Amino acid sequence: ILIDGVILMFQHFDLYRKFSIEVETIQSFASKVSSFYNPENLFHNFKHAWGVLHIAFHILINGGDQYLLPLDIFAVIVAALCHDIQHPGNNNAFEAATSSDLSKVKEGIVGAGILECHHATLTNNLLNAIGSDCDILSGLTDEQCDHFRRQVGLIILGTDMAKHTSLLTEARAYASCNSTARSPKSNNSQKSDISNAINHKNGIHKHAAGNIE
Protein backbone atom coordinates (compact mmCIF):
# COMPACT_ATOMS: atom_id res chain seq x y z
CA ILE A 1 0.00 0.00 0.00
CA LEU A 2 2.83 2.42 0.86
CA ILE A 3 4.54 1.74 -2.46
CA ASP A 4 1.26 2.39 -4.25
CA GLY A 5 1.11 5.74 -2.47
CA VAL A 6 4.55 6.68 -3.80
CA ILE A 7 3.42 5.77 -7.32
CA LEU A 8 0.36 8.02 -7.01
CA MET A 9 2.46 10.95 -5.79
CA PHE A 10 4.63 10.74 -8.90
CA GLN A 11 1.48 10.54 -10.98
CA HIS A 12 -0.02 13.62 -9.31
CA PHE A 13 2.89 15.79 -10.47
CA ASP A 14 3.04 14.14 -13.92
CA LEU A 15 6.66 13.14 -13.27
CA TYR A 16 6.38 9.96 -15.34
CA ARG A 17 5.77 11.93 -18.51
CA LYS A 18 8.05 14.85 -17.69
CA PHE A 19 11.09 12.69 -17.00
CA SER A 20 10.31 9.59 -19.09
CA ILE A 21 10.00 7.27 -16.09
CA GLU A 22 8.10 4.01 -16.18
CA VAL A 23 5.69 3.29 -13.33
CA GLU A 24 7.37 -0.09 -12.86
CA THR A 25 10.74 1.65 -12.40
CA ILE A 26 9.41 3.81 -9.57
CA GLN A 27 7.80 0.74 -8.03
CA SER A 28 11.13 -1.13 -8.17
CA PHE A 29 13.06 1.83 -6.79
CA ALA A 30 10.64 2.37 -3.90
CA SER A 31 10.68 -1.35 -3.10
CA LYS A 32 14.48 -1.33 -3.13
CA VAL A 33 14.56 1.66 -0.81
CA SER A 34 12.09 0.00 1.58
CA SER A 35 14.32 -3.07 1.78
CA PHE A 36 17.09 -0.94 3.30
CA TYR A 37 14.89 0.22 6.17
CA ASN A 38 15.01 -2.10 9.17
CA PRO A 39 11.44 -3.10 10.11
CA GLU A 40 12.67 -3.86 13.64
CA ASN A 41 13.68 -0.24 14.07
CA LEU A 42 10.74 1.06 16.09
CA PHE A 43 10.89 4.59 14.72
CA HIS A 44 13.26 5.06 11.79
CA ASN A 45 11.61 2.46 9.58
CA PHE A 46 9.97 2.66 6.15
CA LYS A 47 6.65 3.74 7.67
CA HIS A 48 8.44 6.76 9.15
CA ALA A 49 10.05 7.54 5.78
CA TRP A 50 6.68 7.30 4.07
CA GLY A 51 5.13 9.52 6.73
CA VAL A 52 7.73 12.21 6.08
CA LEU A 53 7.11 11.83 2.35
CA HIS A 54 3.37 12.18 2.95
CA ILE A 55 3.88 15.45 4.85
CA ALA A 56 6.21 16.73 2.10
CA PHE A 57 3.58 15.83 -0.48
CA HIS A 58 0.91 17.79 1.40
CA ILE A 59 3.20 20.81 1.65
CA LEU A 60 3.74 20.61 -2.11
CA ILE A 61 0.09 20.25 -3.07
CA ASN A 62 -0.92 23.06 -0.72
CA GLY A 63 1.19 25.65 -2.49
CA GLY A 64 4.78 24.52 -2.12
CA ASP A 65 4.93 23.21 -5.68
CA GLN A 66 4.43 26.75 -6.99
CA TYR A 67 7.92 27.65 -5.85
CA LEU A 68 9.73 24.64 -7.32
CA LEU A 69 10.59 23.33 -10.74
CA PRO A 70 9.34 19.81 -11.60
CA LEU A 71 12.88 18.44 -11.22
CA ASP A 72 13.08 19.83 -7.70
CA ILE A 73 9.70 18.33 -6.83
CA PHE A 74 11.10 15.01 -8.06
CA ALA A 75 14.12 15.53 -5.79
CA VAL A 76 11.97 16.38 -2.75
CA ILE A 77 9.96 13.18 -3.15
CA VAL A 78 13.03 10.96 -3.49
CA ALA A 79 14.90 12.69 -0.66
CA ALA A 80 11.93 12.35 1.69
CA LEU A 81 11.62 8.67 0.89
CA CYS A 82 15.35 8.04 1.41
CA HIS A 83 16.21 10.52 4.17
CA ASP A 84 16.67 7.89 6.92
CA ILE A 85 17.61 4.91 4.76
CA GLN A 86 19.41 2.13 6.67
CA HIS A 87 19.10 4.03 9.95
CA PRO A 88 20.75 1.99 12.74
CA GLY A 89 18.42 3.27 15.45
CA ASN A 90 21.07 5.39 17.17
CA ASN A 91 21.69 9.14 17.05
CA ASN A 92 24.78 10.98 15.88
CA ALA A 93 26.04 11.50 19.43
CA PHE A 94 25.98 7.75 20.07
CA GLU A 95 27.75 7.01 16.78
CA ALA A 96 30.48 9.51 17.65
CA ALA A 97 30.86 8.40 21.28
CA THR A 98 31.24 4.74 20.31
CA SER A 99 33.55 5.45 17.36
CA SER A 100 31.26 3.41 15.15
CA ASP A 101 32.11 2.39 11.61
CA LEU A 102 29.78 5.09 10.32
CA SER A 103 31.58 7.74 12.34
CA LYS A 104 34.93 6.64 10.91
CA VAL A 105 33.61 6.92 7.36
CA LYS A 106 32.53 10.48 8.14
CA GLU A 107 35.89 11.53 9.64
CA GLY A 108 37.28 14.68 8.09
CA ILE A 109 33.92 15.86 6.80
CA VAL A 110 32.88 19.10 8.46
CA GLY A 111 29.35 20.36 8.95
CA ALA A 112 27.32 17.23 8.25
CA GLY A 113 25.89 14.64 10.63
CA ILE A 114 27.28 11.11 10.71
CA LEU A 115 23.96 9.45 9.95
CA GLU A 116 22.92 12.07 7.39
CA CYS A 117 26.17 11.45 5.51
CA HIS A 118 25.37 7.75 5.51
CA HIS A 119 21.80 8.25 4.28
CA ALA A 120 22.92 10.63 1.52
CA THR A 121 25.75 8.37 0.38
CA LEU A 122 23.59 5.24 0.28
CA THR A 123 20.88 7.11 -1.61
CA ASN A 124 23.44 8.27 -4.14
CA ASN A 125 24.60 4.69 -4.57
CA LEU A 126 21.04 3.63 -5.34
CA LEU A 127 20.72 6.44 -7.86
CA ASN A 128 23.81 5.05 -9.59
CA ALA A 129 21.91 1.90 -10.55
CA ILE A 130 22.32 2.70 -14.24
CA GLY A 131 20.61 0.22 -16.51
CA SER A 132 18.85 -1.63 -13.69
CA ASP A 133 15.10 -1.86 -13.11
CA CYS A 134 15.60 0.78 -10.39
CA ASP A 135 17.20 3.40 -12.63
CA ILE A 136 14.86 6.35 -12.13
CA LEU A 137 17.25 8.82 -13.81
CA SER A 138 17.55 7.20 -17.23
CA GLY A 139 15.29 9.81 -18.84
CA LEU A 140 17.24 12.79 -17.50
CA THR A 141 20.00 14.73 -19.23
CA ASP A 142 23.45 14.85 -17.64
CA GLU A 143 22.73 18.39 -16.44
CA GLN A 144 19.43 17.34 -14.93
CA CYS A 145 21.07 14.37 -13.21
CA ASP A 146 23.73 16.61 -11.66
CA HIS A 147 21.12 19.03 -10.37
CA PHE A 148 18.88 16.24 -9.10
CA ARG A 149 21.66 14.45 -7.20
CA ARG A 150 22.83 17.72 -5.71
CA GLN A 151 19.35 18.62 -4.48
CA VAL A 152 18.63 15.17 -3.04
CA GLY A 153 21.95 15.17 -1.21
CA LEU A 154 21.48 18.65 0.22
CA ILE A 155 17.96 17.88 1.39
CA ILE A 156 19.04 14.70 3.18
CA LEU A 157 22.06 16.38 4.79
CA GLY A 158 19.74 19.17 5.92
CA THR A 159 17.63 16.77 7.99
CA ASP A 160 20.21 16.78 10.81
CA MET A 161 18.11 18.03 13.74
CA ALA A 162 21.18 19.61 15.31
CA LYS A 163 21.02 22.17 12.52
CA HIS A 164 17.25 22.63 12.49
CA THR A 165 17.09 25.92 14.38
CA SER A 166 19.94 27.59 12.48
CA LEU A 167 18.63 26.44 9.10
CA LEU A 168 15.10 27.59 9.92
CA THR A 169 16.39 31.00 11.01
CA GLU A 170 18.47 31.36 7.88
CA ALA A 171 15.62 30.23 5.64
CA ARG A 172 13.27 32.79 7.21
CA ALA A 173 15.84 35.54 6.74
CA TYR A 174 16.39 34.47 3.15
CA ALA A 175 12.65 34.48 2.47
CA SER A 176 12.10 37.93 4.00
CA CYS A 177 14.95 39.44 1.99
CA ASN A 178 14.02 37.82 -1.32
CA SER A 179 10.36 38.58 -1.86
CA THR A 180 10.72 38.15 -5.64
CA ALA A 181 12.09 34.62 -5.24
CA ARG A 182 9.13 33.81 -3.01
CA SER A 183 6.60 34.70 -5.69
CA PRO A 184 4.96 31.81 -7.55
CA LYS A 185 5.19 34.01 -10.64
CA SER A 186 8.99 34.37 -10.42
CA ASN A 187 11.11 32.89 -13.17
CA ASN A 188 12.51 29.38 -13.30
CA SER A 189 16.01 30.27 -12.14
CA GLN A 190 14.60 31.89 -9.02
CA LYS A 191 12.39 28.88 -8.31
CA SER A 192 15.28 26.44 -8.62
CA ASP A 193 17.32 28.57 -6.19
CA ILE A 194 14.80 28.19 -3.36
CA SER A 195 17.18 25.87 -1.44
CA ASN A 196 20.07 28.34 -1.57
CA ALA A 197 19.54 29.25 2.07
CA ILE A 198 21.07 25.97 3.26
CA ASN A 199 23.51 25.17 0.46
CA HIS A 200 26.58 26.78 2.01
CA LYS A 201 25.85 26.19 5.67
CA ASN A 202 28.79 24.81 7.69
CA GLY A 203 30.51 23.11 4.80
CA ILE A 204 27.49 21.03 3.80
CA HIS A 205 27.75 22.33 0.24
CA LYS A 206 31.34 21.09 -0.04
CA HIS A 207 30.48 17.67 1.38
CA ALA A 208 27.53 17.25 -0.95
CA ALA A 209 29.62 18.16 -3.96
CA GLY A 210 32.17 15.53 -3.07
CA ASN A 211 29.78 12.72 -2.28
CA ILE A 212 26.58 13.34 -4.21
CA GLU A 213 27.66 14.51 -7.64
Backbone as JSON, one array per atom type, in Angstrom:
{
  "sequence": "ILIDGVILMFQHFDLYRKFSIEVETIQSFASKVSSFYNPENLFHNFKHAWGVLHIAFHILINGGDQYLLPLDIFAVIVAALCHDIQHPGNNNAFEAATSSDLSKVKEGIVGAGILECHHATLTNNLLNAIGSDCDILSGLTDEQCDHFRRQVGLIILGTDMAKHTSLLTEARAYASCNSTARSPKSNNSQKSDISNAINHKNGIHKHAAGNIE",
  "N": [[0.83, -1.2, 0.0], [1.95, 1.25, 0.79], [3.91, 1.6, -1.14], [2.31, 1.87, -3.37], [1.22, 4.32, -2.77], [3.42, 6.01, -3.13], [3.75, 5.76, -5.89], [1.4, 7.01, -6.79], [1.86, 9.63, -5.96], [3.94, 10.46, -7.64], [2.53, 10.33, -9.98], [0.63, 12.34, -9.57], [2.07, 14.72, -9.92], [2.77, 14.47, -12.51], [5.21, 13.34, -13.17], [6.11, 11.05, -14.4], [5.69, 11.37, -17.15], [7.06, 13.78, -17.62], [9.73, 13.19, -17.08], [10.26, 10.88, -18.38], [9.84, 8.34, -17.08], [9.14, 5.03, -16.17], [6.29, 3.54, -14.65], [6.71, 1.09, -13.42], [9.41, 1.24, -12.89], [9.63, 3.18, -10.87], [8.21, 1.82, -8.94], [9.92, -0.38, -8.51], [12.18, 0.96, -7.6], [11.24, 2.22, -5.23], [10.56, -0.04, -3.77], [13.06, -1.19, -3.49], [14.33, 0.76, -1.94], [12.75, 0.56, 0.39], [13.56, -1.91, 1.31], [15.95, -1.42, 2.52], [15.38, -0.22, 4.86], [15.15, -0.97, 8.25], [12.79, -3.08, 9.54], [12.57, -3.71, 12.19], [13.41, -1.57, 13.53], [12.08, 0.65, 15.65], [11.27, 3.26, 15.22], [12.69, 4.73, 13.09], [11.89, 3.54, 10.52], [10.52, 2.18, 7.41], [7.89, 3.03, 7.39], [8.03, 5.4, 8.79], [9.62, 6.89, 7.03], [7.88, 7.02, 4.85], [5.84, 8.45, 6.04], [7.06, 10.96, 6.43], [7.45, 11.59, 3.76], [4.77, 11.78, 3.0], [3.92, 14.05, 4.41], [5.59, 15.94, 3.17], [4.55, 15.81, 0.61], [1.97, 16.85, 1.05], [2.64, 19.46, 1.75], [3.64, 20.31, -0.67], [1.38, 20.07, -2.42], [-0.26, 21.92, -1.32], [0.54, 24.42, -2.07], [3.33, 24.62, -2.03], [4.49, 23.54, -4.32], [4.38, 25.54, -6.18], [6.61, 27.03, -6.0], [8.71, 25.6, -6.89], [10.64, 23.91, -9.4], [9.69, 21.23, -11.66], [11.72, 19.24, -11.6], [12.89, 19.68, -9.14], [10.78, 19.09, -7.46], [10.6, 16.38, -7.93], [13.05, 15.69, -6.78], [12.58, 16.34, -4.08], [10.63, 14.46, -3.37], [12.02, 12.0, -3.67], [14.15, 12.41, -1.89], [12.79, 12.68, 0.55], [11.72, 10.12, 0.81], [14.05, 8.63, 1.09], [15.45, 9.68, 3.23], [16.16, 8.67, 5.78], [17.35, 6.25, 5.28], [18.49, 2.97, 5.9], [18.85, 3.4, 8.65], [20.43, 3.05, 11.77], [19.19, 3.14, 14.23], [20.33, 4.56, 16.22], [21.54, 7.76, 17.52], [23.42, 10.61, 16.26], [25.21, 11.44, 18.23], [25.62, 9.13, 19.74], [26.81, 7.48, 17.8], [29.19, 8.87, 17.4], [30.33, 8.84, 19.97], [30.81, 6.14, 20.39], [32.62, 5.57, 18.49], [31.84, 4.42, 16.04], [31.61, 2.44, 12.99], [30.35, 3.95, 11.04], [30.89, 6.53, 11.93], [33.59, 6.67, 11.51], [33.8, 6.58, 8.77], [32.83, 9.05, 8.19], [34.77, 10.76, 9.11], [36.72, 13.7, 9.0], [34.99, 15.12, 7.46], [33.34, 18.08, 7.52], [30.64, 19.73, 9.14], [28.4, 18.15, 8.6], [26.06, 15.69, 9.64], [26.78, 12.45, 11.06], [25.03, 10.25, 10.55], [23.38, 11.4, 8.61], [25.18, 11.79, 6.54], [25.62, 9.13, 5.9], [23.05, 8.3, 5.05], [22.7, 9.96, 2.81], [24.83, 9.18, 1.18], [24.3, 6.45, 0.71], [21.86, 6.69, -0.61], [22.7, 8.01, -2.91], [24.24, 6.0, -4.02], [22.23, 4.18, -4.71], [20.98, 5.66, -6.66], [22.8, 5.44, -8.61], [22.31, 3.21, -10.0], [22.53, 2.47, -12.81], [20.95, 1.4, -15.72], [19.61, -0.65, -14.46], [16.55, -2.14, -13.14], [15.79, -0.29, -11.37], [16.57, 2.19, -12.11], [15.9, 5.33, -11.97], [16.67, 7.64, -13.17], [17.17, 7.51, -15.84], [15.89, 8.86, -17.91], [16.74, 11.46, -17.76], [18.75, 14.33, -18.61], [22.35, 14.81, -18.6], [22.9, 17.19, -17.25], [20.53, 17.6, -15.85], [20.6, 15.35, -14.2], [22.85, 15.91, -12.6], [21.96, 18.18, -11.22], [19.72, 17.11, -9.91], [20.84, 15.06, -8.25], [22.41, 16.65, -6.62], [20.5, 18.25, -5.3], [18.95, 16.28, -3.93], [20.91, 15.23, -2.24], [21.6, 17.49, -0.68], [19.17, 18.04, 0.58], [18.79, 15.73, 2.17], [21.09, 15.85, 3.82], [20.42, 18.13, 5.16], [18.56, 17.33, 7.01], [19.53, 16.89, 9.51], [18.86, 17.21, 12.8], [20.27, 18.71, 14.61], [20.93, 20.95, 13.32], [18.61, 22.2, 12.82], [17.37, 24.54, 13.99], [19.14, 26.66, 13.28], [19.11, 26.48, 10.48], [16.42, 26.94, 9.95], [16.14, 29.56, 10.88], [17.88, 30.88, 9.12], [16.63, 30.31, 6.69], [14.22, 31.68, 6.99], [15.16, 34.31, 7.11], [16.28, 34.51, 4.61], [13.98, 34.25, 3.04], [12.52, 36.55, 3.76], [14.1, 38.54, 2.78], [14.11, 38.18, 0.09], [11.79, 38.68, -1.6], [10.93, 38.54, -4.24], [11.87, 36.06, -5.14], [10.23, 34.5, -3.69], [7.82, 34.6, -4.89], [5.22, 32.92, -6.64], [5.08, 33.52, -9.27], [7.59, 34.09, -10.11], [10.64, 33.72, -12.06], [12.05, 30.72, -13.62], [14.73, 30.27, -12.84], [14.87, 31.52, -10.4], [13.05, 30.02, -8.95], [14.32, 27.52, -8.86], [16.36, 28.11, -7.18], [15.51, 28.08, -4.63], [16.44, 26.56, -2.5], [18.78, 27.69, -1.74], [19.34, 28.84, 0.67], [20.33, 26.98, 2.49], [22.49, 25.81, 1.28], [25.2, 26.52, 1.6], [25.78, 26.2, 4.21], [27.86, 25.67, 6.95], [29.77, 24.06, 5.62], [28.35, 22.05, 4.36], [27.66, 22.22, 1.7], [30.11, 21.75, 0.39], [30.65, 19.11, 1.18], [28.48, 17.75, 0.03], [28.97, 18.16, -2.65], [31.2, 16.62, -3.0], [30.36, 14.03, -2.48], [27.86, 13.52, -3.55], [27.58, 14.32, -6.21]],
  "CA": [[0.0, 0.0, 0.0], [2.83, 2.42, 0.86], [4.54, 1.74, -2.46], [1.26, 2.39, -4.25], [1.11, 5.74, -2.47], [4.55, 6.68, -3.8], [3.42, 5.77, -7.32], [0.36, 8.02, -7.01], [2.46, 10.95, -5.79], [4.63, 10.74, -8.9], [1.48, 10.54, -10.98], [-0.02, 13.62, -9.31], [2.89, 15.79, -10.47], [3.04, 14.14, -13.92], [6.66, 13.14, -13.27], [6.38, 9.96, -15.34], [5.77, 11.93, -18.51], [8.05, 14.85, -17.69], [11.09, 12.69, -17.0], [10.31, 9.59, -19.09], [10.0, 7.27, -16.09], [8.1, 4.01, -16.18], [5.69, 3.29, -13.33], [7.37, -0.09, -12.86], [10.74, 1.65, -12.4], [9.41, 3.81, -9.57], [7.8, 0.74, -8.03], [11.13, -1.13, -8.17], [13.06, 1.83, -6.79], [10.64, 2.37, -3.9], [10.68, -1.35, -3.1], [14.48, -1.33, -3.13], [14.56, 1.66, -0.81], [12.09, 0.0, 1.58], [14.32, -3.07, 1.78], [17.09, -0.94, 3.3], [14.89, 0.22, 6.17], [15.01, -2.1, 9.17], [11.44, -3.1, 10.11], [12.67, -3.86, 13.64], [13.68, -0.24, 14.07], [10.74, 1.06, 16.09], [10.89, 4.59, 14.72], [13.26, 5.06, 11.79], [11.61, 2.46, 9.58], [9.97, 2.66, 6.15], [6.65, 3.74, 7.67], [8.44, 6.76, 9.15], [10.05, 7.54, 5.78], [6.68, 7.3, 4.07], [5.13, 9.52, 6.73], [7.73, 12.21, 6.08], [7.11, 11.83, 2.35], [3.37, 12.18, 2.95], [3.88, 15.45, 4.85], [6.21, 16.73, 2.1], [3.58, 15.83, -0.48], [0.91, 17.79, 1.4], [3.2, 20.81, 1.65], [3.74, 20.61, -2.11], [0.09, 20.25, -3.07], [-0.92, 23.06, -0.72], [1.19, 25.65, -2.49], [4.78, 24.52, -2.12], [4.93, 23.21, -5.68], [4.43, 26.75, -6.99], [7.92, 27.65, -5.85], [9.73, 24.64, -7.32], [10.59, 23.33, -10.74], [9.34, 19.81, -11.6], [12.88, 18.44, -11.22], [13.08, 19.83, -7.7], [9.7, 18.33, -6.83], [11.1, 15.01, -8.06], [14.12, 15.53, -5.79], [11.97, 16.38, -2.75], [9.96, 13.18, -3.15], [13.03, 10.96, -3.49], [14.9, 12.69, -0.66], [11.93, 12.35, 1.69], [11.62, 8.67, 0.89], [15.35, 8.04, 1.41], [16.21, 10.52, 4.17], [16.67, 7.89, 6.92], [17.61, 4.91, 4.76], [19.41, 2.13, 6.67], [19.1, 4.03, 9.95], [20.75, 1.99, 12.74], [18.42, 3.27, 15.45], [21.07, 5.39, 17.17], [21.69, 9.14, 17.05], [24.78, 10.98, 15.88], [26.04, 11.5, 19.43], [25.98, 7.75, 20.07], [27.75, 7.01, 16.78], [30.48, 9.51, 17.65], [30.86, 8.4, 21.28], [31.24, 4.74, 20.31], [33.55, 5.45, 17.36], [31.26, 3.41, 15.15], [32.11, 2.39, 11.61], [29.78, 5.09, 10.32], [31.58, 7.74, 12.34], [34.93, 6.64, 10.91], [33.61, 6.92, 7.36], [32.53, 10.48, 8.14], [35.89, 11.53, 9.64], [37.28, 14.68, 8.09], [33.92, 15.86, 6.8], [32.88, 19.1, 8.46], [29.35, 20.36, 8.95], [27.32, 17.23, 8.25], [25.89, 14.64, 10.63], [27.28, 11.11, 10.71], [23.96, 9.45, 9.95], [22.92, 12.07, 7.39], [26.17, 11.45, 5.51], [25.37, 7.75, 5.51], [21.8, 8.25, 4.28], [22.92, 10.63, 1.52], [25.75, 8.37, 0.38], [23.59, 5.24, 0.28], [20.88, 7.11, -1.61], [23.44, 8.27, -4.14], [24.6, 4.69, -4.57], [21.04, 3.63, -5.34], [20.72, 6.44, -7.86], [23.81, 5.05, -9.59], [21.91, 1.9, -10.55], [22.32, 2.7, -14.24], [20.61, 0.22, -16.51], [18.85, -1.63, -13.69], [15.1, -1.86, -13.11], [15.6, 0.78, -10.39], [17.2, 3.4, -12.63], [14.86, 6.35, -12.13], [17.25, 8.82, -13.81], [17.55, 7.2, -17.23], [15.29, 9.81, -18.84], [17.24, 12.79, -17.5], [20.0, 14.73, -19.23], [23.45, 14.85, -17.64], [22.73, 18.39, -16.44], [19.43, 17.34, -14.93], [21.07, 14.37, -13.21], [23.73, 16.61, -11.66], [21.12, 19.03, -10.37], [18.88, 16.24, -9.1], [21.66, 14.45, -7.2], [22.83, 17.72, -5.71], [19.35, 18.62, -4.48], [18.63, 15.17, -3.04], [21.95, 15.17, -1.21], [21.48, 18.65, 0.22], [17.96, 17.88, 1.39], [19.04, 14.7, 3.18], [22.06, 16.38, 4.79], [19.74, 19.17, 5.92], [17.63, 16.77, 7.99], [20.21, 16.78, 10.81], [18.11, 18.03, 13.74], [21.18, 19.61, 15.31], [21.02, 22.17, 12.52], [17.25, 22.63, 12.49], [17.09, 25.92, 14.38], [19.94, 27.59, 12.48], [18.63, 26.44, 9.1], [15.1, 27.59, 9.92], [16.39, 31.0, 11.01], [18.47, 31.36, 7.88], [15.62, 30.23, 5.64], [13.27, 32.79, 7.21], [15.84, 35.54, 6.74], [16.39, 34.47, 3.15], [12.65, 34.48, 2.47], [12.1, 37.93, 4.0], [14.95, 39.44, 1.99], [14.02, 37.82, -1.32], [10.36, 38.58, -1.86], [10.72, 38.15, -5.64], [12.09, 34.62, -5.24], [9.13, 33.81, -3.01], [6.6, 34.7, -5.69], [4.96, 31.81, -7.55], [5.19, 34.01, -10.64], [8.99, 34.37, -10.42], [11.11, 32.89, -13.17], [12.51, 29.38, -13.3], [16.01, 30.27, -12.14], [14.6, 31.89, -9.02], [12.39, 28.88, -8.31], [15.28, 26.44, -8.62], [17.32, 28.57, -6.19], [14.8, 28.19, -3.36], [17.18, 25.87, -1.44], [20.07, 28.34, -1.57], [19.54, 29.25, 2.07], [21.07, 25.97, 3.26], [23.51, 25.17, 0.46], [26.58, 26.78, 2.01], [25.85, 26.19, 5.67], [28.79, 24.81, 7.69], [30.51, 23.11, 4.8], [27.49, 21.03, 3.8], [27.75, 22.33, 0.24], [31.34, 21.09, -0.04], [30.48, 17.67, 1.38], [27.53, 17.25, -0.95], [29.62, 18.16, -3.96], [32.17, 15.53, -3.07], [29.78, 12.72, -2.28], [26.58, 13.34, -4.21], [27.66, 14.51, -7.64]],
  "C": [[0.86, 1.25, 0.0], [3.51, 2.68, -0.49], [3.54, 2.31, -3.46], [1.08, 3.9, -4.03], [2.21, 6.55, -3.13], [4.25, 6.82, -5.29], [2.4, 6.86, -7.64], [0.9, 9.43, -6.85], [3.21, 11.37, -7.05], [3.6, 11.06, -9.99], [0.84, 11.92, -10.82], [0.75, 14.77, -9.96], [3.33, 15.51, -11.91], [4.53, 13.9, -14.16], [7.02, 12.0, -14.22], [6.59, 10.5, -16.74], [6.92, 12.92, -18.62], [9.48, 14.34, -17.73], [11.23, 11.27, -17.57], [10.61, 8.42, -18.15], [8.84, 6.3, -16.22], [7.57, 3.8, -14.76], [6.4, 2.12, -12.65], [8.75, 0.25, -12.29], [10.62, 2.31, -11.03], [9.03, 2.76, -8.53], [9.02, -0.06, -7.58], [12.06, -0.32, -7.28], [12.52, 1.95, -5.36], [10.74, 1.08, -3.1], [12.11, -1.58, -2.64], [14.81, -0.48, -1.92], [13.97, 1.07, 0.47], [12.87, -1.16, 2.17], [15.52, -2.67, 2.63], [16.67, -0.39, 4.66], [14.64, -1.01, 7.04], [13.62, -2.09, 9.81], [11.44, -3.26, 11.62], [13.06, -2.55, 14.32], [12.33, 0.4, 14.39], [10.31, 2.43, 15.58], [11.39, 4.85, 13.3], [13.13, 3.89, 10.81], [10.95, 3.04, 8.32], [8.65, 3.4, 6.36], [6.94, 5.2, 8.04], [8.83, 7.53, 7.88], [8.84, 7.93, 4.94], [5.86, 8.42, 4.71], [5.73, 10.89, 6.44], [7.43, 12.58, 4.63], [5.68, 12.35, 2.22], [3.21, 13.65, 3.36], [4.46, 16.36, 3.77], [5.25, 16.88, 0.93], [2.47, 16.84, -0.19], [1.4, 19.23, 1.36], [3.26, 21.23, 0.19], [2.38, 20.91, -2.71], [-0.71, 21.41, -2.46], [-0.15, 24.36, -0.97], [2.69, 25.58, -2.66], [5.28, 24.27, -3.53], [5.02, 24.44, -6.57], [5.81, 27.4, -6.99], [9.05, 26.76, -6.37], [9.53, 24.23, -8.77], [10.22, 21.84, -10.6], [10.51, 18.92, -11.16], [13.14, 18.5, -9.73], [11.98, 19.13, -6.91], [10.06, 16.84, -6.83], [12.14, 14.74, -6.97], [13.57, 15.5, -4.36], [11.34, 15.03, -2.42], [10.97, 12.07, -2.86], [13.8, 11.17, -2.18], [14.08, 12.35, 0.58], [11.84, 10.85, 1.9], [12.91, 8.04, 1.43], [16.05, 8.68, 2.6], [16.75, 9.77, 5.38], [17.01, 6.46, 6.52], [18.73, 4.21, 5.54], [19.81, 2.78, 8.0], [19.35, 2.94, 11.0], [19.96, 2.07, 14.04], [19.13, 4.06, 16.54], [21.08, 6.83, 16.67], [23.16, 9.44, 16.76], [25.73, 11.0, 17.08], [26.52, 10.1, 19.83], [27.03, 7.22, 19.08], [29.14, 7.59, 17.02], [31.13, 8.99, 18.93], [31.4, 6.98, 21.24], [32.23, 4.5, 19.18], [33.1, 4.36, 16.4], [31.87, 3.46, 13.77], [31.6, 3.58, 10.81], [30.5, 6.38, 10.67], [32.97, 7.81, 11.71], [34.86, 6.99, 9.43], [33.46, 8.43, 7.21], [33.7, 11.34, 8.6], [36.45, 12.48, 8.58], [36.25, 15.51, 7.35], [33.31, 16.81, 7.82], [31.46, 19.56, 8.11], [28.21, 19.45, 8.54], [27.26, 16.11, 9.28], [26.36, 13.29, 10.13], [26.21, 10.3, 9.97], [23.46, 10.07, 8.65], [23.88, 11.81, 6.24], [25.92, 10.04, 4.99], [24.12, 7.64, 4.64], [22.0, 8.84, 2.89], [23.81, 9.79, 0.6], [25.06, 7.11, -0.15], [22.55, 5.57, -0.79], [21.56, 7.36, -2.95], [23.86, 6.97, -4.81], [23.42, 4.05, -5.29], [20.72, 4.36, -6.63], [21.72, 6.14, -8.96], [23.49, 3.73, -10.26], [21.57, 2.02, -12.03], [22.02, 1.39, -14.96], [19.81, -0.84, -15.77], [17.36, -1.27, -13.72], [14.77, -0.79, -12.08], [16.15, 2.12, -10.87], [16.15, 4.46, -12.94], [15.37, 7.59, -12.86], [17.57, 8.62, -15.28], [16.99, 8.19, -18.24], [15.78, 11.23, -18.68], [18.51, 13.07, -18.3], [21.09, 14.72, -18.17], [23.31, 16.06, -16.7], [21.62, 18.22, -15.43], [19.85, 16.37, -13.84], [21.94, 15.03, -12.16], [22.92, 17.45, -10.69], [20.29, 18.18, -9.4], [19.67, 15.63, -7.94], [22.07, 15.47, -6.15], [21.68, 18.08, -4.76], [18.99, 17.52, -3.49], [19.64, 15.1, -1.9], [21.83, 16.29, -0.19], [20.27, 18.53, 1.13], [18.19, 16.86, 2.5], [20.01, 15.2, 4.24], [21.41, 17.44, 5.68], [18.77, 18.65, 6.95], [18.26, 16.55, 9.36], [19.53, 17.74, 11.79], [18.99, 18.99, 14.53], [21.29, 20.95, 14.59], [19.65, 22.79, 12.26], [17.01, 24.11, 12.79], [17.86, 26.91, 13.51], [19.48, 27.63, 11.03], [17.29, 27.13, 8.97], [15.25, 29.11, 10.0], [16.93, 31.58, 9.72], [17.46, 31.35, 6.74], [14.61, 31.37, 5.75], [13.88, 34.12, 6.79], [15.96, 35.64, 5.22], [15.05, 34.81, 2.5], [12.23, 35.95, 2.61], [12.89, 38.92, 3.17], [14.86, 39.19, 0.49], [12.56, 37.62, -1.7], [10.07, 38.15, -3.29], [10.86, 36.65, -5.8], [10.96, 33.84, -4.6], [7.85, 33.8, -3.84], [6.42, 33.51, -6.6], [5.13, 32.21, -9.01], [6.63, 34.31, -11.03], [9.5, 33.4, -11.45], [11.72, 31.59, -12.69], [13.8, 29.37, -12.5], [15.82, 30.63, -10.67], [13.95, 30.74, -8.27], [13.41, 27.81, -7.95], [16.28, 26.81, -7.54], [16.72, 28.63, -4.79], [15.57, 27.56, -2.2], [18.5, 26.55, -1.14], [20.38, 28.68, -0.13], [20.34, 28.24, 2.86], [22.28, 25.44, 2.53], [24.93, 25.36, 0.99], [26.8, 26.59, 3.49], [26.87, 25.19, 6.2], [29.46, 23.75, 6.85], [29.67, 22.03, 4.18], [27.59, 21.02, 2.29], [28.96, 21.56, -0.27], [31.21, 19.58, 0.08], [29.58, 17.06, 0.31], [28.18, 17.15, -2.32], [30.56, 16.99, -4.11], [31.56, 14.16, -3.03], [28.49, 12.45, -3.04], [26.7, 13.45, -5.71], [28.38, 13.34, -8.3]]
}
